[in-house]
Every structure is written in C-alpha cells, then in structure tokens.
Amino acid sequence: MHKEHPLTKNQQIIFDLIDKSPEPMKAYSILFSVQKKGIKAPLQVYRALDKLVEIGKIHKIESRNAFIACHNSSCQVSKATAFSICEICEKITEISSASLSKYLANFKDKDGMKYSKYNLEFFGLCKKCR
Amino acid sequence: MHKEHPLTKNQQIIFDLIDKSPEPMKAYSILFSVQKKGIKAPLQVYRALDKLVEIGKIHKIESRNAFIACHNSSCQVSKATAFSICEICEKITEISSASLSKYLANFKDKDGMKYSKYNLEFFGLCKKCR
DNA sequence: TTTAAAATTGTTATAATATAACACCATGTA
DNA sequence: TACATGGTGTTATATTATAACAATTTTAAA
C-alpha cells in the first residue's frame, strides 16, 4: 500500500462533497456545488476526480457516470469494486463481500489471463422498490 | 426466451457493422460509417443501439462507451455480461465462463438481495502486451 | 540551499457522448 | 375502420469529458 498523500485543496473540497452525499454525484452537479468555493471549470473537477479515483478514495459508477466515496475502509486503492444498483430508485451501494472479492481476484479466463483490476455492477430492485 | 423479432432496417445495418468489426465500436464512429447508407443523425444510431442492447444482440462496454456484438450464442438477452479489457491495446473480449456466470447469477448480498442483471469488466494486460 | 522534476492549478475552447421534442409512417389487431 | 405500438427522420440541445497552454506549488535530489 502506498503512503497516504494528503489531498490538495481542490481534491479535499470535492472529496468532502462526495463523501457527504447520500448518493453518487455526477461531475457537473459537483461542479455546480463547488462553484461557491472557487472551482469554476469542469477540468478542475475532472482532475480532482481522476486523482481521487486513482488513489481509491472514490469510485466511478461506470454505468451511471457518477462518483461515490469508498467506504470499504480496508482498501484505499480501487482495483476491485462491486456495486449494487436499484433500477427504480437508483440507490447505489458498494458491495463488500469477502467471498465475492476473493472469487473475482482469483478468476482466470480460458487463456490463463489474470486480471489486475475489475469492476462489477449488479442491477436489480432494492428492498423498498420491490 | 422471447420470440425473435426480425431486426428493422436501421437495426440490421448497425448490427451488421458492429458484428463485422474486430473491435468494439463507438456510437459516433458507427454514425460516420453508416452515413452512406442514409443514417444521418445520432438519434438514429442511438435508438438502434438501445434496441440491440435490449434484445441482447450487442453489449455496451460501459467503461469505454463502446458496443460489441454478442458472441455468446446461447444467450440473446444481455442480463449477464463479463468482459476482459487490455489496458494497453484496448483489446476487448467477452468472457464466457460457466462457473463465473453461475457464481454471479447466484450471488446474494448481505441483505439477501438477488440481482436480475450484472455487468463485469476485468482489466489487465493481454498476452501480446504482457 | 538551490534547482530541476513532478504535480497541481487556472483558463479558454472544444470534442465526444447522449437525449428532448415533434411530426410522420408502417404494421398488427380489435 | 380506428387505434395502439413501435420505428423513422429531423432539428436542436443537453451532458460528459478532454486539449492545449501558461503559471504556480511541492517534492526530493544534488
């Protein structure tokens, strides 16, 4: 595991916002929310997002183009992510299942190819929406 | 399994193109390629893509915003997809592993939630790029 | 401590991806 | 017939993301 670099100002502002949000946030909604703090341009947001993803503080939900804080405290690097997505209310939760991550981390395909990273998105209906 | 509806003209043109492509195709590259056949607007492409995804003839690679024909002949509905992505050459392959799909289809999270659909993307280096 | 490399910032402009809204047409079926 | 459904064509626009450049700050090595 790498040494933990402290976040820069923009990174911290954007991480705090995502971390406090009850749901994944989209880049331009982040931009809107941080304009009062002096972050005015999309690139400033995307650069912070890229870095935060890289160091594992947040994850990107690819099918939704949205970002969520990592609550999987054991891991600060996003090499193995799994999410549950409700197709009605769009509630999104990070799945942390030891057996799932073990299974996927060890998965080898037919060619014996082993992977350094994966992202899994499950879709269904959450309790409320069922 | 549903009765197989024949594809409409636009759907067929776009499916044929993707099916013949050695790599996943992006929407606007599809648009460019089919302009000579009279498909002129993004919406015409996106509508066909949506339908083709819905009926499982193609899949969307979410992390790449690209579309690939389904070669998993046993299944015409895209409820369970897994891909292998080379991070250098961007070679993308659909994984068909009975044990993987069985494991994921039966996966239940802590709340006992069962999922109707999933998409898994593995990242690593392909044989050539290793 | 200086200095060069690396990372971050700020900015304008633009590229790439995707959908809204509306009118029209074809087909199946009650 | 008539009417519901799904597909088409079109213009306009929304959303997501990056290019290119200049300046500044941080880091770590000489």
mmCIF file with all atom_site columns, N, CA and C in Angstrom, chain B residues 10-42:
data_model
loop_
_atom_site.group_PDB
_atom_site.id
_atom_site.type_symbol
_atom_site.label_atom_id
_atom_site.label_alt_id
_atom_site.label_comp_id
_atom_site.label_asym_id
_atom_site.label_entity_id
_atom_site.label_seq_id
_atom_site.pdbx_PDB_ins_code
_atom_site.Cartn_x
_atom_site.Cartn_y
_atom_site.Cartn_z
_atom_site.occupancy
_atom_site.B_iso_or_equiv
_atom_site.pdbx_formal_charge
_atom_site.auth_seq_id
_atom_site.auth_comp_id
_atom_site.auth_asym_id
_atom_site.auth_atom_id
_atom_site.pdbx_PDB_model_num
ATOM 1  N N  . ASN B 1 10 ? -32.657 -0.090 -39.963 1.00 0.00 ? 10 ASN B N  1
ATOM 2  C CA . ASN B 1 10 ? -31.558 0.591  -39.268 1.00 0.00 ? 10 ASN B CA 1
ATOM 3  C C  . ASN B 1 10 ? -30.851 -0.329 -38.274 1.00 0.00 ? 10 ASN B C  1
ATOM 4  N N  . GLN B 1 11 ? -31.628 -1.090 -37.561 1.00 0.00 ? 11 GLN B N  1
ATOM 5  C CA . GLN B 1 11 ? -31.037 -2.018 -36.591 1.00 0.00 ? 11 GLN B CA 1
ATOM 6  C C  . GLN B 1 11 ? -30.122 -3.014 -37.295 1.00 0.00 ? 11 GLN B C  1
ATOM 7  N N  . GLN B 1 12 ? -30.588 -3.507 -38.449 1.00 0.00 ? 12 GLN B N  1
ATOM 8  C CA . GLN B 1 12 ? -29.796 -4.504 -39.172 1.00 0.00 ? 12 GLN B CA 1
ATOM 9  C C  . GLN B 1 12 ? -28.484 -3.910 -39.690 1.00 0.00 ? 12 GLN B C  1
ATOM 10 N N  . ILE B 1 13 ? -28.575 -2.728 -40.249 1.00 0.00 ? 13 ILE B N  1
ATOM 11 C CA . ILE B 1 13 ? -27.374 -2.063 -40.774 1.00 0.00 ? 13 ILE B CA 1
ATOM 12 C C  . ILE B 1 13 ? -26.344 -1.893 -39.662 1.00 0.00 ? 13 ILE B C  1
ATOM 13 N N  . ILE B 1 14 ? -26.832 -1.433 -38.528 1.00 0.00 ? 14 ILE B N  1
ATOM 14 C CA . ILE B 1 14 ? -25.915 -1.136 -37.430 1.00 0.00 ? 14 ILE B CA 1
ATOM 15 C C  . ILE B 1 14 ? -25.411 -2.404 -36.771 1.00 0.00 ? 14 ILE B C  1
ATOM 16 N N  . PHE B 1 15 ? -26.290 -3.389 -36.668 1.00 0.00 ? 15 PHE B N  1
ATOM 17 C CA . PHE B 1 15 ? -25.816 -4.656 -36.104 1.00 0.00 ? 15 PHE B CA 1
ATOM 18 C C  . PHE B 1 15 ? -24.740 -5.281 -37.000 1.00 0.00 ? 15 PHE B C  1
ATOM 19 N N  . ASP B 1 16 ? -24.983 -5.297 -38.299 1.00 0.00 ? 16 ASP B N  1
ATOM 20 C CA . ASP B 1 16 ? -24.012 -5.895 -39.231 1.00 0.00 ? 16 ASP B CA 1
ATOM 21 C C  . ASP B 1 16 ? -22.643 -5.227 -39.088 1.00 0.00 ? 16 ASP B C  1
ATOM 22 N N  . LEU B 1 17 ? -22.679 -3.919 -38.987 1.00 0.00 ? 17 LEU B N  1
ATOM 23 C CA . LEU B 1 17 ? -21.426 -3.173 -38.865 1.00 0.00 ? 17 LEU B CA 1
ATOM 24 C C  . LEU B 1 17 ? -20.669 -3.577 -37.601 1.00 0.00 ? 17 LEU B C  1
ATOM 25 N N  . ILE B 1 18 ? -21.363 -3.601 -36.502 1.00 0.00 ? 18 ILE B N  1
ATOM 26 C CA . ILE B 1 18 ? -20.714 -3.947 -35.225 1.00 0.00 ? 18 ILE B CA 1
ATOM 27 C C  . ILE B 1 18 ? -20.254 -5.400 -35.247 1.00 0.00 ? 18 ILE B C  1
ATOM 28 N N  . ASP B 1 19 ? -21.100 -6.236 -35.820 1.00 0.00 ? 19 ASP B N  1
ATOM 29 C CA . ASP B 1 19 ? -20.788 -7.666 -35.840 1.00 0.00 ? 19 ASP B CA 1
ATOM 30 C C  . ASP B 1 19 ? -19.523 -7.951 -36.649 1.00 0.00 ? 19 ASP B C  1
ATOM 31 N N  . LYS B 1 20 ? -19.319 -7.172 -37.688 1.00 0.00 ? 20 LYS B N  1
ATOM 32 C CA . LYS B 1 20 ? -18.144 -7.388 -38.539 1.00 0.00 ? 20 LYS B CA 1
ATOM 33 C C  . LYS B 1 20 ? -16.886 -6.739 -37.974 1.00 0.00 ? 20 LYS B C  1
ATOM 34 N N  . SER B 1 21 ? -17.084 -5.792 -37.100 1.00 0.00 ? 21 SER B N  1
ATOM 35 C CA . SER B 1 21 ? -15.928 -5.057 -36.573 1.00 0.00 ? 21 SER B CA 1
ATOM 36 C C  . SER B 1 21 ? -15.077 -5.943 -35.653 1.00 0.00 ? 21 SER B C  1
ATOM 37 N N  . PRO B 1 22 ? -13.765 -5.883 -35.841 1.00 0.00 ? 22 PRO B N  1
ATOM 38 C CA . PRO B 1 22 ? -12.894 -6.689 -34.991 1.00 0.00 ? 22 PRO B CA 1
ATOM 39 C C  . PRO B 1 22 ? -12.780 -6.115 -33.579 1.00 0.00 ? 22 PRO B C  1
ATOM 40 N N  . GLU B 1 23 ? -13.255 -4.907 -33.398 1.00 0.00 ? 23 GLU B N  1
ATOM 41 C CA . GLU B 1 23 ? -13.185 -4.313 -32.066 1.00 0.00 ? 23 GLU B CA 1
ATOM 42 C C  . GLU B 1 23 ? -14.494 -3.584 -31.767 1.00 0.00 ? 23 GLU B C  1
ATOM 43 N N  . PRO B 1 24 ? -14.713 -3.298 -30.498 1.00 0.00 ? 24 PRO B N  1
ATOM 44 C CA . PRO B 1 24 ? -15.940 -2.577 -30.131 1.00 0.00 ? 24 PRO B CA 1
ATOM 45 C C  . PRO B 1 24 ? -15.995 -1.249 -30.862 1.00 0.00 ? 24 PRO B C  1
ATOM 46 N N  . MET B 1 25 ? -17.190 -0.807 -31.172 1.00 0.00 ? 25 MET B N  1
ATOM 47 C CA . MET B 1 25 ? -17.338 0.449  -31.896 1.00 0.00 ? 25 MET B CA 1
ATOM 48 C C  . MET B 1 25 ? -18.050 1.485  -31.046 1.00 0.00 ? 25 MET B C  1
ATOM 49 N N  . LYS B 1 26 ? -17.675 2.734  -31.257 1.00 0.00 ? 26 LYS B N  1
ATOM 50 C CA . LYS B 1 26 ? -18.309 3.834  -30.539 1.00 0.00 ? 26 LYS B CA 1
ATOM 51 C C  . LYS B 1 26 ? -19.422 4.411  -31.391 1.00 0.00 ? 26 LYS B C  1
ATOM 52 N N  . ALA B 1 27 ? -20.363 5.019  -30.732 1.00 0.00 ? 27 ALA B N  1
ATOM 53 C CA . ALA B 1 27 ? -21.567 5.467  -31.422 1.00 0.00 ? 27 ALA B CA 1
ATOM 54 C C  . ALA B 1 27 ? -21.290 6.397  -32.602 1.00 0.00 ? 27 ALA B C  1
ATOM 55 N N  . TYR B 1 28 ? -20.406 7.351  -32.405 1.00 0.00 ? 28 TYR B N  1
ATOM 56 C CA . TYR B 1 28 ? -20.187 8.314  -33.483 1.00 0.00 ? 28 TYR B CA 1
ATOM 57 C C  . TYR B 1 28 ? -19.316 7.757  -34.595 1.00 0.00 ? 28 TYR B C  1
ATOM 58 N N  . SER B 1 29 ? -18.555 6.742  -34.285 1.00 0.00 ? 29 SER B N  1
ATOM 59 C CA . SER B 1 29 ? -17.814 6.081  -35.342 1.00 0.00 ? 29 SER B CA 1
ATOM 60 C C  . SER B 1 29 ? -18.772 5.212  -36.160 1.00 0.00 ? 29 SER B C  1
ATOM 61 N N  . ILE B 1 30 ? -19.764 4.656  -35.485 1.00 0.00 ? 30 ILE B N  1
ATOM 62 C CA . ILE B 1 30 ? -20.823 3.953  -36.195 1.00 0.00 ? 30 ILE B CA 1
ATOM 63 C C  . ILE B 1 30 ? -21.571 4.928  -37.103 1.00 0.00 ? 30 ILE B C  1
ATOM 64 N N  . LEU B 1 31 ? -21.926 6.057  -36.523 1.00 0.00 ? 31 LEU B N  1
ATOM 65 C CA . LEU B 1 31 ? -22.650 7.073  -37.295 1.00 0.00 ? 31 LEU B CA 1
ATOM 66 C C  . LEU B 1 31 ? -21.895 7.427  -38.565 1.00 0.00 ? 31 LEU B C  1
ATOM 67 N N  . PHE B 1 32 ? -20.608 7.674  -38.412 1.00 0.00 ? 32 PHE B N  1
ATOM 68 C CA . PHE B 1 32 ? -19.792 8.021  -39.573 1.00 0.00 ? 32 PHE B CA 1
ATOM 69 C C  . PHE B 1 32 ? -19.852 6.914  -40.631 1.00 0.00 ? 32 PHE B C  1
ATOM 70 N N  . SER B 1 33 ? -19.754 5.678  -40.178 1.00 0.00 ? 33 SER B N  1
ATOM 71 C CA . SER B 1 33 ? -19.707 4.547  -41.109 1.00 0.00 ? 33 SER B CA 1
ATOM 72 C C  . SER B 1 33 ? -21.026 4.283  -41.829 1.00 0.00 ? 33 SER B C  1
ATOM 73 N N  . VAL B 1 34 ? -22.128 4.671  -41.228 1.00 0.00 ? 34 VAL B N  1
ATOM 74 C CA . VAL B 1 34 ? -23.413 4.343  -41.851 1.00 0.00 ? 34 VAL B CA 1
ATOM 75 C C  . VAL B 1 34 ? -24.044 5.531  -42.565 1.00 0.00 ? 34 VAL B C  1
ATOM 76 N N  . GLN B 1 35 ? -23.311 6.626  -42.647 1.00 0.00 ? 35 GLN B N  1
ATOM 77 C CA . GLN B 1 35 ? -23.887 7.787  -43.301 1.00 0.00 ? 35 GLN B CA 1
ATOM 78 C C  . GLN B 1 35 ? -24.150 7.529  -44.777 1.00 0.00 ? 35 GLN B C  1
ATOM 79 N N  . LYS B 1 36 ? -23.280 6.731  -45.376 1.00 0.00 ? 36 LYS B N  1
ATOM 80 C CA . LYS B 1 36 ? -23.512 6.398  -46.786 1.00 0.00 ? 36 LYS B CA 1
ATOM 81 C C  . LYS B 1 36 ? -24.765 5.558  -46.987 1.00 0.00 ? 36 LYS B C  1
ATOM 82 N N  . LYS B 1 37 ? -25.246 4.948  -45.924 1.00 0.00 ? 37 LYS B N  1
ATOM 83 C CA . LYS B 1 37 ? -26.475 4.159  -46.037 1.00 0.00 ? 37 LYS B CA 1
ATOM 84 C C  . LYS B 1 37 ? -27.705 4.949  -45.627 1.00 0.00 ? 37 LYS B C  1
ATOM 85 N N  . GLY B 1 38 ? -27.539 6.231  -45.443 1.00 0.00 ? 38 GLY B N  1
ATOM 86 C CA . GLY B 1 38 ? -28.693 7.085  -45.190 1.00 0.00 ? 38 GLY B CA 1
ATOM 87 C C  . GLY B 1 38 ? -29.030 7.348  -43.734 1.00 0.00 ? 38 GLY B C  1
ATOM 88 N N  . ILE B 1 39 ? -28.186 6.817  -42.839 1.00 0.00 ? 39 ILE B N  1
ATOM 89 C CA . ILE B 1 39 ? -28.425 7.121  -41.431 1.00 0.00 ? 39 ILE B CA 1
ATOM 90 C C  . ILE B 1 39 ? -27.599 8.339  -41.074 1.00 0.00 ? 39 ILE B C  1
ATOM 91 N N  . LYS B 1 40 ? -28.295 9.431  -40.814 1.00 0.00 ? 40 LYS B N  1
ATOM 92 C CA . LYS B 1 40 ? -27.588 10.708 -40.753 1.00 0.00 ? 40 LYS B CA 1
ATOM 93 C C  . LYS B 1 40 ? -27.485 11.303 -39.364 1.00 0.00 ? 40 LYS B C  1
ATOM 94 N N  . ALA B 1 41 ? -28.346 10.890 -38.460 1.00 0.00 ? 41 ALA B N  1
ATOM 95 C CA . ALA B 1 41 ? -28.413 11.578 -37.167 1.00 0.00 ? 41 ALA B CA 1
ATOM 96 C C  . ALA B 1 41 ? -28.057 10.645 -36.010 1.00 0.00 ? 41 ALA B C  1
ATOM 97 N N  . PRO B 1 42 ? -27.393 11.214 -34.993 1.00 0.00 ? 42 PRO B N  1
ATOM 98 C CA . PRO B 1 42 ? -27.028 10.432 -33.806 1.00 0.00 ? 42 PRO B CA 1
ATOM 99 C C  . PRO B 1 42 ? -28.206 9.635  -33.254 1.00 0.00 ? 42 PRO B C  1
#
